[in-house]
């Protein structure tokens, strides 16, 4: 294939995906002609179009496609798309067609790459690393799996010495990267449709870890066996880098940070959750190793606003709280619900959960049931299918999953009825959680809680 610089046109098949859109923004910012297809028009595709990127939503071979020349056009696709006329056209006409992960890997070859991997926590951690790089004014670009509230984007260009990337384990994509620094946050079983079993996914992470050239530039959460020497990090237990003395004061979280040689007291930020302090710990460790001083890092942590749909929290004057989160695995739900129960032990928690994928629901049904049992009341939405078909997963439904939940107050709802059901419930804390289209409830819920008689006009919002 040609060097990336030789291509003038970049066509993205599935451009609305969070990872694909970051790459599209990168090439658009580089002055290239970027266009693409996606099945659905979303807030993200609308934002891309407003930035000047041409997107279509019908699978047809139009004039813009036929006018592209294979000599100066690169086609980038996501493996989530299995069959598409547009993709067939490019393959049949011998265009260069590459997976998103391969293209991201080519970009990282020419930078000092900081890659963040893990079945949970990688989006928050990579966004934190990027935010700290920006506040320290390091020359970097980032490719994120979520929308940073500080950047208002999943991509930022501030130079080309470093790249910060979210290293996706799905389809073993992260093995295409060239990491100089890396983080492994977790290796829990997930994507069993790809890996088959827990041992195989753990082996995939070991292969990723082996890509990092220096032991001291590989950071792994304490307790994970990765098959080579590395630095460890943790919360509330000693490691090479760790944080402890966590406490809440007026909705701010305070913690102390320990390196192998010193202790820095009283980091403070608005981001709740013990798991988020764990993510901050490794982000601070990396930036410390890059030579950034702790005064800068303290200021940067304090003004971190979070990521959309990662523990986005609204506090109302009445004391009621609304939290929205992307969690879609039992471990992630346990982390979110556990943090809520830790900091608000006496408040009644209503959980609205949308399972994501029939296969994931089947593979982790008992784990989902156990994590959802920690709520006080549950509205379980229909399973969001994404790339899967119900006909291939007979009997795997939300009604089937609900039978495993032991709560007394529980019910299944479709998405269209969920908002009205929420308005009928009594709760102190409302948590909407899931990775599908449950996010469409967010704006109506905020408008309702803002305008309801139990709240005032100005709720306080944290990410």
XYZ file of C-alpha atoms in Angstrom, residues 1-458:
458
model
C 0.000 0.000 0.000
C 0.971 3.643 -0.359
C 2.150 5.859 2.476
C -0.842 7.504 4.189
C 0.421 10.915 3.109
C -0.016 10.026 -0.567
C -3.788 9.635 -0.289
C -5.971 12.676 -0.913
C -9.348 11.034 -0.359
C -10.456 8.980 2.643
C -13.799 7.171 2.518
C -15.090 5.802 5.851
C -17.555 2.920 5.794
C -19.281 3.255 9.158
C -18.067 6.792 9.791
C -20.448 7.370 12.733
C -18.660 4.928 15.021
C -16.797 6.573 17.876
C -13.419 5.226 16.770
C -14.031 5.810 13.071
C -15.149 9.399 13.614
C -11.924 10.234 15.471
C -9.883 9.032 12.490
C -12.132 10.945 10.111
C -11.537 14.104 12.129
C -7.791 13.465 12.048
C -7.604 13.276 8.257
C -10.034 16.168 7.851
C -7.841 18.282 10.150
C -4.885 17.266 7.971
C -6.513 18.887 4.943
C -7.665 15.681 3.256
C -10.990 15.110 1.483
C -13.047 12.999 3.904
C -16.406 11.433 3.157
C -18.286 8.353 4.229
C -21.363 6.261 4.889
C -23.280 5.316 8.004
C -26.552 3.533 8.554
C -28.002 6.073 10.984
C -27.848 9.836 11.376
C -26.843 10.599 14.974
C -25.594 13.561 17.000
C -22.067 12.481 16.113
C -22.646 12.259 12.351
C -24.411 15.625 12.484
C -21.363 17.101 14.220
C -19.075 15.628 11.545
C -21.196 17.113 8.770
C -21.177 20.488 10.508
C -17.374 20.264 10.474
C -17.436 19.856 6.673
C -17.362 16.063 6.240
C -19.673 14.626 3.553
C -21.801 11.717 4.850
C -24.563 9.642 3.214
C -27.012 7.301 4.933
C -28.155 5.158 1.988
C -26.213 2.144 0.715
C -26.087 3.282 -2.905
C -23.247 3.863 -5.351
C -23.553 7.573 -6.048
C -21.583 9.937 -8.266
C -19.245 10.973 -5.483
C -18.208 7.346 -5.058
C -17.757 6.621 -8.769
C -15.655 9.786 -9.196
C -13.062 8.553 -6.659
C -9.794 7.236 -8.100
C -8.224 4.176 -6.489
C -4.708 5.614 -6.877
C -5.330 8.412 -4.361
C -8.221 7.077 -2.244
C -8.059 4.953 0.910
C -11.139 3.097 2.124
C -11.405 2.595 5.880
C -14.018 0.259 7.375
C -15.073 -1.159 10.699
C -15.369 -4.927 11.198
C -18.810 -4.352 12.736
C -20.090 -3.959 9.156
C -20.455 -7.374 7.549
C -22.226 -6.707 4.225
C -22.615 -3.477 2.251
C -22.955 -2.620 -1.435
C -20.621 0.359 -1.049
C -17.909 -1.814 0.471
C -18.409 -4.436 -2.257
C -17.944 -1.718 -4.902
C -14.600 -0.615 -3.489
C -13.349 -4.192 -3.168
C -14.460 -5.149 -6.664
C -12.732 -2.094 -8.141
C -9.436 -2.849 -6.360
C -9.348 0.156 -4.029
C -7.018 -0.065 -1.015
C -9.377 -1.154 1.797
C -8.117 -1.263 5.387
C -9.639 -1.816 8.818
C -9.775 1.182 11.128
C -7.346 -0.515 13.520
C -4.730 -0.954 10.787
C -4.878 2.727 9.839
C -4.642 3.826 13.470
C -1.660 1.502 13.824
C 0.084 3.169 10.885
C -0.402 6.571 12.526
C 1.085 5.351 15.812
C 4.226 4.044 14.081
C 5.501 7.597 13.647
C 4.727 8.919 17.148
C 5.529 8.116 20.766
C 2.306 6.183 21.239
C 0.516 5.947 24.600
C -2.024 3.140 24.199
C -4.692 2.429 26.827
C -6.236 -1.045 26.775
C -8.690 -2.937 28.973
C -12.166 -4.374 28.916
C -13.230 -1.587 31.309
C -11.854 1.878 32.014
C -9.934 2.502 28.811
C -12.103 5.393 27.585
C -11.906 7.316 30.853
C -8.194 6.602 31.250
C -7.224 7.555 27.687
C -9.316 10.722 27.952
C -7.647 11.574 31.261
C -4.183 11.032 29.787
C -5.140 13.270 26.850
C -6.494 15.975 29.141
C -3.322 15.961 31.236
C -1.203 16.137 28.064
C -3.237 19.133 26.904
C -2.950 20.933 30.248
C 0.816 20.273 30.234
C 0.922 21.562 26.627
C 2.636 18.442 25.306
C 2.720 18.021 21.508
C 0.161 15.229 21.081
C -2.884 14.003 19.197
C -5.569 11.773 20.708
C -8.030 9.235 19.348
C -10.678 8.504 21.977
C -13.630 6.171 22.409
C -15.804 8.835 24.025
C -16.559 12.545 23.814
C -14.346 14.535 26.183
C -16.293 17.253 27.967
C -13.148 19.403 27.969
C -12.470 19.009 24.221
C -16.131 18.517 23.175
C -14.735 15.897 20.808
C -13.166 12.441 20.601
C -10.172 13.873 18.734
C -7.711 16.658 19.423
C -4.595 17.759 17.568
C -1.980 19.589 19.644
C 1.135 18.322 17.877
C 2.551 15.044 16.605
C 5.291 13.891 19.002
C 2.877 11.796 21.082
C -0.317 9.983 20.206
C -2.833 8.877 22.830
C -5.069 6.075 21.606
C -7.767 3.892 23.034
C -6.542 0.373 22.292
C -9.601 -1.698 21.408
C -9.477 -5.426 22.152
C -12.483 -6.177 19.933
C -11.416 -8.256 16.917
C -7.858 -8.072 18.380
C -7.589 -4.571 16.895
C -5.044 -3.413 19.481
C -2.414 -5.764 18.059
C -2.131 -3.391 15.076
C -0.747 -0.606 17.266
C 2.869 0.344 17.952
C 2.746 1.379 21.630
C 5.772 2.995 23.272
C 3.789 3.360 26.506
C 0.767 1.285 27.472
C -1.843 0.814 30.167
C -3.861 -2.319 30.850
C -6.802 -1.516 33.102
C -8.590 -4.885 33.133
C -8.722 -8.222 31.336
C -12.171 -9.466 32.320
C -13.974 -11.769 29.917
C -15.844 -9.901 27.171
C -16.338 -10.190 23.403
C -16.630 -13.941 23.762
C -18.082 -14.010 20.239
C -14.524 -13.174 19.142
C -12.328 -14.806 21.793
C -14.400 -17.799 22.871
C -13.275 -17.909 26.503
C -11.561 -15.926 29.270
C -8.170 -17.591 28.771
C -8.074 -16.553 25.117
C -8.859 -12.907 25.844
C -6.176 -12.876 28.555
C -3.713 -14.234 25.996
C -4.696 -11.399 23.653
C -3.787 -8.846 26.316
C -0.461 -10.573 26.906
C 0.276 -10.257 23.182
C -0.587 -6.559 23.399
C 1.680 -6.091 26.431
C 4.543 -7.734 24.552
C 4.439 -4.884 21.998
C 5.721 -2.347 24.563
C 9.518 -2.061 24.285
C 10.360 -1.014 27.880
C 9.186 -2.677 31.100
C 8.923 0.656 32.914
C 6.618 2.038 30.227
C 3.994 -0.670 30.723
C 1.478 0.060 33.513
C -0.860 -2.717 34.627
C -3.491 -2.661 37.347
C -2.206 -4.625 40.313
C -3.428 -8.194 40.344
C -3.444 -8.735 36.577
C -0.970 -11.344 35.332
C 0.394 -10.098 32.028
C 3.393 -12.378 31.438
C 6.218 -9.835 31.605
C 7.791 -7.241 33.897
C 5.796 -4.027 34.310
C 4.804 -1.203 36.669
C 1.709 -1.707 38.838
C -0.965 0.742 39.977
C -3.870 0.462 42.418
C -6.272 2.239 44.756
C -6.336 1.641 48.518
C -3.472 -0.850 48.358
C 0.247 -0.418 47.851
C 1.660 -0.715 44.318
C 4.379 1.013 42.324
C 1.891 3.875 41.929
C -1.229 4.048 44.085
C -3.828 6.366 45.552
C -5.469 6.221 48.949
C -7.123 8.346 51.636
C -10.198 8.837 49.428
C -12.888 11.058 50.897
C -15.821 13.166 49.724
C -16.395 16.760 50.794
C -19.192 18.839 49.238
C -19.397 16.523 46.203
C -15.669 16.725 45.548
C -13.400 13.694 45.787
C -10.027 14.057 47.521
C -7.202 11.519 47.333
C -3.456 11.174 47.949
C -1.130 9.895 45.206
C 1.989 7.794 45.844
C 4.959 7.234 43.533
C 7.800 4.813 44.408
C 9.634 7.716 46.088
C 7.137 10.351 47.259
C 3.577 11.128 48.350
C 1.545 14.023 46.962
C -1.460 14.855 49.102
C -4.877 16.247 48.315
C -5.588 15.808 44.646
C -9.177 16.965 44.205
C -11.741 16.692 41.419
C -15.480 16.442 40.734
C -15.438 12.946 39.219
C -17.100 10.397 41.522
C -16.266 6.727 41.860
C -13.420 4.682 43.279
C -12.862 3.188 39.826
C -12.314 6.672 38.424
C -9.639 7.414 41.025
C -7.968 4.207 39.831
C -8.042 5.551 36.264
C -6.623 8.860 37.447
C -3.834 7.062 39.296
C -2.355 5.495 36.177
C -2.858 8.663 34.122
C -0.884 10.610 36.736
C 1.793 7.897 36.759
C 2.345 8.174 33.018
C 2.470 11.968 32.963
C 4.853 11.931 35.937
C 7.119 9.613 33.945
C 6.915 12.011 31.006
C 8.373 14.696 33.267
C 5.278 16.786 34.029
C 5.388 18.450 37.468
C 2.774 17.736 40.133
C 1.607 21.338 40.401
C 0.517 21.187 36.765
C -1.054 17.767 37.260
C -3.031 18.896 40.319
C -4.512 21.824 38.405
C -5.275 19.574 35.441
C -7.063 16.953 37.546
C -9.111 19.678 39.240
C -10.496 20.994 35.941
C -11.170 17.627 34.291
C -14.852 17.610 33.304
C -15.153 13.964 32.367
C -16.580 12.124 29.359
C -20.109 12.097 28.085
C -22.008 9.114 29.507
C -19.278 8.141 31.972
C -20.887 8.786 35.362
C -22.482 12.024 34.176
C -24.138 13.265 37.364
C -26.795 15.928 37.979
C -27.511 17.034 41.543
C -30.782 18.874 42.172
C -31.471 21.294 45.039
C -33.999 18.853 46.493
C -31.221 16.304 46.949
C -32.356 14.096 44.071
C -29.596 12.870 41.761
C -29.588 11.688 38.132
C -26.606 9.670 36.836
C -26.103 8.461 33.257
C -23.417 5.909 32.383
C -22.236 3.801 29.434
C -21.578 0.632 31.488
C -22.596 -2.519 29.614
C -20.738 -5.324 31.434
C -21.434 -6.674 34.951
C -18.055 -5.471 36.239
C -18.772 -1.949 34.986
C -22.271 -1.902 36.470
C -20.866 -3.122 39.787
C -18.369 -0.253 39.742
C -21.027 2.389 39.082
C -23.629 1.018 41.483
C -20.936 0.285 44.078
C -19.752 3.889 43.985
C -23.314 5.150 44.362
C -23.926 2.879 47.341
C -20.590 3.859 48.913
C -21.194 7.612 48.777
C -25.010 7.565 49.093
C -25.756 4.481 51.240
C -29.192 5.593 52.442
C -30.679 6.814 49.164
C -33.189 4.797 47.122
C -31.679 3.822 43.763
C -33.790 3.287 40.630
C -31.797 1.636 37.816
C -32.875 1.692 34.172
C -30.639 -0.742 32.259
C -30.494 -1.578 28.559
C -28.550 -4.783 27.809
C -26.234 -4.523 24.791
C -25.979 -7.521 22.413
C -27.795 -10.838 22.746
C -24.469 -12.669 22.974
C -23.182 -10.545 25.864
C -26.511 -10.893 27.687
C -26.343 -14.682 27.273
C -22.688 -14.984 28.246
C -22.921 -12.835 31.391
C -26.559 -13.260 32.434
C -25.794 -14.394 35.995
C -23.323 -11.542 36.439
C -25.847 -8.993 35.174
C -28.469 -10.352 37.556
C -26.106 -10.108 40.536
C -25.058 -6.544 39.696
C -28.646 -5.383 39.117
C -29.739 -6.939 42.428
C -27.772 -4.146 44.135
C -30.357 -1.589 43.039
C -33.580 -0.874 44.934
C -35.815 -0.925 41.868
C -35.165 -1.938 38.259
C -36.584 -1.113 34.865
C -34.972 -3.516 32.396
C -35.182 -2.398 28.772
C -35.313 -4.660 25.759
C -31.917 -5.893 24.539
C -30.190 -3.550 22.092
C -29.125 -5.864 19.213
C -26.444 -3.718 17.519
C -24.893 -6.030 14.899
C -26.813 -9.165 16.034
C -30.203 -10.691 15.134
C -32.716 -12.008 17.657
C -33.393 -15.050 15.442
C -29.852 -16.255 16.105
C -30.329 -16.113 19.896
C -33.612 -17.843 20.569
C -34.854 -17.361 24.117
C -32.307 -14.657 25.010
C -34.604 -11.788 25.981
C -34.927 -9.239 28.746
C -37.830 -11.236 30.204
C -35.457 -14.217 30.449
C -32.808 -12.087 32.146
C -35.336 -10.501 34.539
C -36.220 -13.943 35.923
C -32.650 -14.206 37.232
C -32.940 -10.898 39.148
C -34.168 -11.421 42.718
C -35.456 -7.874 43.348
C -39.128 -7.533 44.265
C -39.528 -4.268 42.368
C -38.575 -5.073 38.792
C -40.113 -4.926 35.331
C -39.304 -5.063 31.633
C -40.056 -2.113 29.382
C -39.463 -1.099 25.809
C -37.537 2.106 25.265
C -40.531 4.130 24.098
C -42.440 3.481 27.351
C -39.484 3.854 29.702
C -39.670 7.617 30.229
C -43.293 7.526 31.355
C -42.527 4.625 33.689
C -39.620 6.576 35.235
C -41.896 9.537 35.951
C -44.198 7.271 37.960
C -41.433 5.976 40.258
C -40.235 7.202 43.639
C -36.453 7.449 43.932
C -33.612 9.466 45.412
C -31.123 8.521 42.680
C -31.943 7.602 39.084
C -29.296 5.697 37.105
C -29.695 5.123 33.359
C -27.076 2.700 32.142
C -26.182 0.878 28.916
C -24.351 1.207 25.598
C -27.214 1.132 23.088
C -29.717 3.896 22.330
C -30.728 4.392 25.966
C -28.918 7.725 25.631
C -32.076 9.062 23.918
C -33.660 9.186 27.389
C -31.037 11.599 28.692
C -32.390 14.906 27.381
C -36.057 14.188 28.267
C -35.085 13.098 31.783
C -32.969 16.218 32.324
C -35.754 18.480 31.041
C -38.318 16.729 33.254
C -36.162 16.869 36.384
C -35.211 20.483 35.700
C -38.855 21.472 35.357
C -40.377 19.242 38.020
C -41.669 20.750 41.205
C -39.110 18.879 43.305
C -36.204 20.720 41.644
C -35.095 24.265 41.118
C -34.028 25.730 37.792
C -30.308 25.180 38.158
